[in-house]
PDB file of C-alpha atoms in Angstrom:
ATOM      1  CA  MET A   1    -154.218 -92.907-130.379  1.00 82.00           C
ATOM      2  CA  LYS A   2    -154.556 -89.319-129.180  1.00 94.00           C
ATOM      3  CA  VAL A   3    -154.041 -89.069-125.433  1.00 97.00           C
ATOM      4  CA  ALA A   4    -154.816 -86.465-122.766  1.00 98.00           C
ATOM      5  CA  LEU A   5    -153.303 -86.129-119.297  1.00 98.00           C
ATOM      6  CA  LEU A   6    -155.798 -85.456-116.501  1.00 98.00           C
ATOM      7  CA  ILE A   7    -154.389 -83.869-113.342  1.00 98.00           C
ATOM      8  CA  VAL A   8    -157.034 -84.293-110.664  1.00 98.00           C
ATOM      9  CA  ASP A   9    -157.327 -82.143-107.517  1.00 98.00           C
ATOM     10  CA  MET A  10    -153.691 -81.199-106.998  1.00 98.00           C
ATOM     11  CA  GLN A  11    -154.909 -78.282-104.919  1.00 98.00           C
ATOM     12  CA  LYS A  12    -153.490 -76.660-101.799  1.00 97.00           C
ATOM     13  CA  GLY A  13    -156.519 -77.683 -99.749  1.00 96.00           C
ATOM     14  CA  CYS A  14    -156.102 -81.320-100.801  1.00 96.00           C
ATOM     15  CA  ARG A  15    -152.440 -81.361 -99.828  1.00 95.00           C
ATOM     16  CA  GLU A  16    -153.345 -80.021 -96.421  1.00 94.00           C
ATOM     17  CA  GLU A  17    -155.866 -82.819 -95.772  1.00 89.00           C
ATOM     18  CA  THR A  18    -153.618 -85.760 -96.643  1.00 91.00           C
ATOM     19  CA  PRO A  19    -151.414 -87.428 -94.028  1.00 92.00           C
ATOM     20  CA  CYS A  20    -149.172 -88.544 -96.943  1.00 91.00           C
ATOM     21  CA  LYS A  21    -147.663 -85.151 -97.796  1.00 93.00           C
ATOM     22  CA  SER A  22    -144.320 -86.544 -98.999  1.00 92.00           C
ATOM     23  CA  ALA A  23    -146.122 -88.901-101.412  1.00 91.00           C
ATOM     24  CA  PHE A  24    -148.243 -85.963-102.590  1.00 96.00           C
ATOM     25  CA  ASP A  25    -145.112 -83.874-103.231  1.00 97.00           C
ATOM     26  CA  SER A  26    -143.385 -86.760-105.029  1.00 95.00           C
ATOM     27  CA  SER A  27    -146.390 -87.237-107.289  1.00 96.00           C
ATOM     28  CA  VAL A  28    -146.281 -83.519-108.205  1.00 98.00           C
ATOM     29  CA  GLU A  29    -142.685 -83.910-109.392  1.00 96.00           C
ATOM     30  CA  TYR A  30    -143.595 -86.877-111.576  1.00 95.00           C
ATOM     31  CA  ILE A  31    -146.746 -85.197-112.918  1.00 98.00           C
ATOM     32  CA  ASN A  32    -144.647 -82.156-113.844  1.00 98.00           C
ATOM     33  CA  GLU A  33    -142.281 -84.304-115.923  1.00 95.00           C
ATOM     34  CA  ILE A  34    -145.145 -86.011-117.738  1.00 96.00           C
ATOM     35  CA  SER A  35    -147.145 -82.812-118.268  1.00 97.00           C
ATOM     36  CA  GLN A  36    -144.124 -81.080-119.822  1.00 96.00           C
ATOM     37  CA  TYR A  37    -143.737 -84.030-122.169  1.00 95.00           C
ATOM     38  CA  PHE A  38    -147.438 -83.857-123.122  1.00 97.00           C
ATOM     39  CA  ARG A  39    -147.218 -80.131-123.786  1.00 97.00           C
ATOM     40  CA  LYS A  40    -144.103 -80.560-125.912  1.00 96.00           C
ATOM     41  CA  LYS A  41    -145.947 -83.162-128.031  1.00 95.00           C
ATOM     42  CA  ASN A  42    -149.092 -80.965-128.221  1.00 96.00           C
ATOM     43  CA  TYR A  43    -151.251 -83.410-126.295  1.00 97.00           C
ATOM     44  CA  PRO A  44    -153.872 -81.854-123.997  1.00 98.00           C
ATOM     45  CA  VAL A  45    -153.213 -81.400-120.302  1.00 98.00           C
ATOM     46  CA  VAL A  46    -156.401 -81.011-118.268  1.00 98.00           C
ATOM     47  CA  ILE A  47    -156.282 -79.487-114.786  1.00 98.00           C
ATOM     48  CA  ILE A  48    -159.300 -80.590-112.756  1.00 98.00           C
ATOM     49  CA  LYS A  49    -160.192 -78.632-109.628  1.00 98.00           C
ATOM     50  CA  ASP A  50    -162.687 -79.665-106.987  1.00 97.00           C
ATOM     51  CA  VAL A  51    -164.947 -76.799-105.860  1.00 96.00           C
ATOM     52  CA  GLU A  52    -165.597 -78.644-102.587  1.00 93.00           C
ATOM     53  CA  VAL A  53    -161.976 -77.967-101.584  1.00 93.00           C
ATOM     54  CA  GLY A  54    -162.643 -74.242-101.594  1.00 88.00           C
ATOM     55  CA  SER A  55    -164.404 -71.663-103.655  1.00 88.00           C
ATOM     56  CA  PRO A  56    -162.702 -70.436-106.837  1.00 92.00           C
ATOM     57  CA  GLY A  57    -160.266 -67.688-105.913  1.00 91.00           C
ATOM     58  CA  SER A  58    -159.624 -69.032-102.408  1.00 95.00           C
ATOM     59  CA  GLU A  59    -156.161 -70.187-101.384  1.00 95.00           C
ATOM     60  CA  GLU A  60    -157.338 -73.798-100.816  1.00 96.00           C
ATOM     61  CA  PHE A  61    -158.824 -73.962-104.324  1.00 97.00           C
ATOM     62  CA  GLU A  62    -155.572 -73.070-106.095  1.00 97.00           C
ATOM     63  CA  CYS A  63    -153.206 -75.757-107.358  1.00 98.00           C
ATOM     64  CA  VAL A  64    -150.121 -76.344-105.243  1.00 98.00           C
ATOM     65  CA  ASP A  65    -147.322 -73.954-106.134  1.00 97.00           C
ATOM     66  CA  ALA A  66    -145.000 -76.773-107.207  1.00 98.00           C
ATOM     67  CA  LEU A  67    -147.379 -77.955-109.956  1.00 98.00           C
ATOM     68  CA  ALA A  68    -146.265 -76.765-113.407  1.00 98.00           C
ATOM     69  CA  ILE A  69    -149.223 -75.217-115.216  1.00 98.00           C
ATOM     70  CA  SER A  70    -149.416 -73.714-118.689  1.00 98.00           C
ATOM     71  CA  ASP A  71    -151.803 -71.072-120.010  1.00 97.00           C
ATOM     72  CA  ASN A  72    -152.722 -73.616-122.706  1.00 97.00           C
ATOM     73  CA  ASP A  73    -153.914 -76.217-120.186  1.00 98.00           C
ATOM     74  CA  ILE A  74    -157.627 -76.915-120.079  1.00 98.00           C
ATOM     75  CA  VAL A  75    -159.192 -76.215-116.660  1.00 98.00           C
ATOM     76  CA  ILE A  76    -162.322 -78.040-115.496  1.00 98.00           C
ATOM     77  CA  HIS A  77    -164.163 -77.359-112.223  1.00 97.00           C
ATOM     78  CA  LYS A  78    -166.014 -80.299-110.711  1.00 97.00           C
ATOM     79  CA  GLN A  79    -168.437 -80.844-107.832  1.00 95.00           C
ATOM     80  CA  HIS A  80    -168.318 -84.650-107.663  1.00 96.00           C
ATOM     81  CA  CYS A  81    -165.567 -87.247-107.285  1.00 96.00           C
ATOM     82  CA  ASN A  82    -165.995 -88.304-110.933  1.00 98.00           C
ATOM     83  CA  ALA A  83    -164.634 -85.428-113.052  1.00 98.00           C
ATOM     84  CA  PHE A  84    -166.924 -86.512-115.911  1.00 98.00           C
ATOM     85  CA  TRP A  85    -170.107 -86.185-113.841  1.00 97.00           C
ATOM     86  CA  GLU A  86    -171.975 -82.936-114.572  1.00 97.00           C
ATOM     87  CA  THR A  87    -168.944 -81.244-116.179  1.00 98.00           C
ATOM     88  CA  GLU A  88    -167.917 -80.439-119.728  1.00 98.00           C
ATOM     89  CA  LEU A  89    -164.905 -82.812-119.561  1.00 98.00           C
ATOM     90  CA  ASP A  90    -166.305 -85.480-121.909  1.00 98.00           C
ATOM     91  CA  ASN A  91    -167.299 -82.884-124.527  1.00 98.00           C
ATOM     92  CA  VAL A  92    -163.900 -81.170-124.304  1.00 98.00           C
ATOM     93  CA  LEU A  93    -162.079 -84.474-124.823  1.00 98.00           C
ATOM     94  CA  LYS A  94    -164.333 -85.488-127.704  1.00 97.00           C
ATOM     95  CA  ASN A  95    -163.774 -82.114-129.389  1.00 97.00           C
ATOM     96  CA  GLU A  96    -160.017 -82.783-129.109  1.00 96.00           C
ATOM     97  CA  ARG A  97    -160.581 -86.282-130.604  1.00 97.00           C
ATOM     98  CA  ILE A  98    -159.110 -87.917-127.504  1.00 98.00           C
ATOM     99  CA  ASP A  99    -159.441 -91.676-127.168  1.00 96.00           C
ATOM    100  CA  GLY A 100    -156.841 -92.334-124.474  1.00 97.00           C
ATOM    101  CA  ILE A 101    -156.558 -90.840-120.993  1.00 98.00           C
ATOM    102  CA  ILE A 102    -153.805 -90.893-118.389  1.00 98.00           C
ATOM    103  CA  VAL A 103    -155.205 -90.076-114.938  1.00 98.00           C
ATOM    104  CA  SER A 104    -152.982 -88.568-112.259  1.00 98.00           C
ATOM    105  CA  GLY A 105    -153.528 -86.587-109.089  1.00 98.00           C
ATOM    106  CA  PHE A 106    -155.293 -86.822-105.738  1.00 97.00           C
ATOM    107  CA  ALA A 107    -156.944 -88.781-104.072  1.00 96.00           C
ATOM    108  CA  ALA A 108    -156.341 -92.263-105.401  1.00 94.00           C
ATOM    109  CA  GLU A 109    -159.106 -93.695-103.221  1.00 94.00           C
ATOM    110  CA  HIS A 110    -161.704 -91.170-104.332  1.00 95.00           C
ATOM    111  CA  CYS A 111    -161.510 -88.680-107.205  1.00 97.00           C
ATOM    112  CA  VAL A 112    -158.741 -90.395-109.175  1.00 97.00           C
ATOM    113  CA  LEU A 113    -160.481 -93.769-109.005  1.00 97.00           C
ATOM    114  CA  PHE A 114    -163.946 -92.355-109.750  1.00 98.00           C
ATOM    115  CA  THR A 115    -162.615 -90.334-112.699  1.00 98.00           C
ATOM    116  CA  TYR A 116    -160.807 -93.424-113.984  1.00 98.00           C
ATOM    117  CA  ASN A 117    -164.104 -95.358-113.814  1.00 97.00           C
ATOM    118  CA  GLY A 118    -166.012 -92.488-115.448  1.00 98.00           C
ATOM    119  CA  ALA A 119    -163.570 -92.484-118.360  1.00 98.00           C
ATOM    120  CA  ARG A 120    -163.894 -96.262-118.796  1.00 97.00           C
ATOM    121  CA  GLU A 121    -167.695 -96.009-118.759  1.00 97.00           C
ATOM    122  CA  ARG A 122    -167.444 -93.507-121.604  1.00 98.00           C
ATOM    123  CA  GLY A 123    -165.273 -95.808-123.709  1.00 97.00           C
ATOM    124  CA  TYR A 124    -161.850 -94.212-123.292  1.00 98.00           C
ATOM    125  CA  ASN A 125    -158.650 -96.239-123.045  1.00 97.00           C
ATOM    126  CA  VAL A 126    -157.595 -95.307-119.514  1.00 97.00           C
ATOM    127  CA  PHE A 127    -154.396 -95.711-117.515  1.00 97.00           C
ATOM    128  CA  LEU A 128    -153.235 -94.464-114.142  1.00 97.00           C
ATOM    129  CA  LEU A 129    -149.928 -92.602-114.073  1.00 97.00           C
ATOM    130  CA  GLN A 130    -147.416 -94.653-112.130  1.00 95.00           C
ATOM    131  CA  ASN A 131    -145.844 -92.465-109.418  1.00 94.00           C
ATOM    132  CA  GLY A 132    -148.318 -89.708-110.290  1.00 96.00           C
ATOM    133  CA  ILE A 133    -151.070 -90.707-107.879  1.00 96.00           C
ATOM    134  CA  ALA A 134    -151.380 -89.368-104.335  1.00 95.00           C
ATOM    135  CA  GLY A 135    -153.859 -90.302-101.667  1.00 94.00           C
ATOM    136  CA  LEU A 136    -154.790 -90.620 -98.038  1.00 94.00           C
ATOM    137  CA  ASP A 137    -153.235 -94.064 -97.519  1.00 92.00           C
ATOM    138  CA  GLU A 138    -150.087 -95.292 -99.268  1.00 89.00           C
ATOM    139  CA  GLU A 139    -151.124 -98.953 -99.043  1.00 91.00           C
ATOM    140  CA  GLU A 140    -154.448 -98.163-100.704  1.00 91.00           C
ATOM    141  CA  ILE A 141    -152.633 -96.315-103.508  1.00 91.00           C
ATOM    142  CA  ARG A 142    -150.560 -99.459-104.171  1.00 90.00           C
ATOM    143  CA  ARG A 143    -153.691-101.643-104.205  1.00 92.00           C
ATOM    144  CA  ILE A 144    -155.473 -99.368-106.651  1.00 91.00           C
ATOM    145  CA  GLN A 145    -152.470 -99.399-108.979  1.00 90.00           C
ATOM    146  CA  LEU A 146    -152.192-103.190-108.781  1.00 89.00           C
ATOM    147  CA  LEU A 147    -155.763-103.631-109.985  1.00 91.00           C
ATOM    148  CA  ARG A 148    -155.710-101.171-112.894  1.00 94.00           C
ATOM    149  CA  PRO A 149    -153.490-100.565-115.877  1.00 94.00           C
ATOM    150  CA  ILE A 150    -150.673 -98.140-115.123  1.00 94.00           C
ATOM    151  CA  VAL A 151    -148.237 -96.403-117.403  1.00 95.00           C
ATOM    152  CA  ASN A 152    -144.884 -94.769-116.684  1.00 91.00           C
ATOM    153  CA  TYR A 153    -142.754 -92.107-118.346  1.00 87.00           C
ATOM    154  CA  GLN A 154    -140.678 -94.563-120.399  1.00 89.00           C
ATOM    155  CA  ALA A 155    -143.760 -96.267-121.828  1.00 91.00           C
ATOM    156  CA  LEU A 156    -145.382 -92.946-122.694  1.00 89.00           C
ATOM    157  CA  GLU A 157    -142.199 -91.769-124.367  1.00 85.00           C
ATOM    158  CA  TYR A 158    -142.201 -94.925-126.492  1.00 86.00           C
ATOM    159  CA  PHE A 159    -145.880 -94.848-127.449  1.00 82.00           C
ATOM    160  CA  LEU A 160    -146.254 -91.114-127.971  1.00 84.00           C
TER     161      LEU A 160
END
């Protein structure tokens, strides 16, 4: 299975709107570890940015400074909660022959969940990244992870 890591909406404007800033910051640390592992193994890392957070070039639109980004990462701009809706994401993943997706990022209750569902609807094997999901409500994050398959660093290391 060829797998891609999606990093959804880890933007400065998103961090500012969440009351769960420490959970957001913790998820960045975990995402950084996983993304470095993906890059080392030559698996795609896709940075997804929401244009509703701010216009491209604005401070709010940029990813948080703590997020590790590579020039080789694929960047997708989206207008809807589902990163597959009216974007080139599905075509990009198909061109890379991706059949598995790990979804991480913000907000668990919205864009992460909708992107997860969009990937499932398109036939991908999809998992949420344990400890790599941030949101507006920590209890809701736990509920979302209880009801969907999650994967952690050790499992990814074993399977990849």
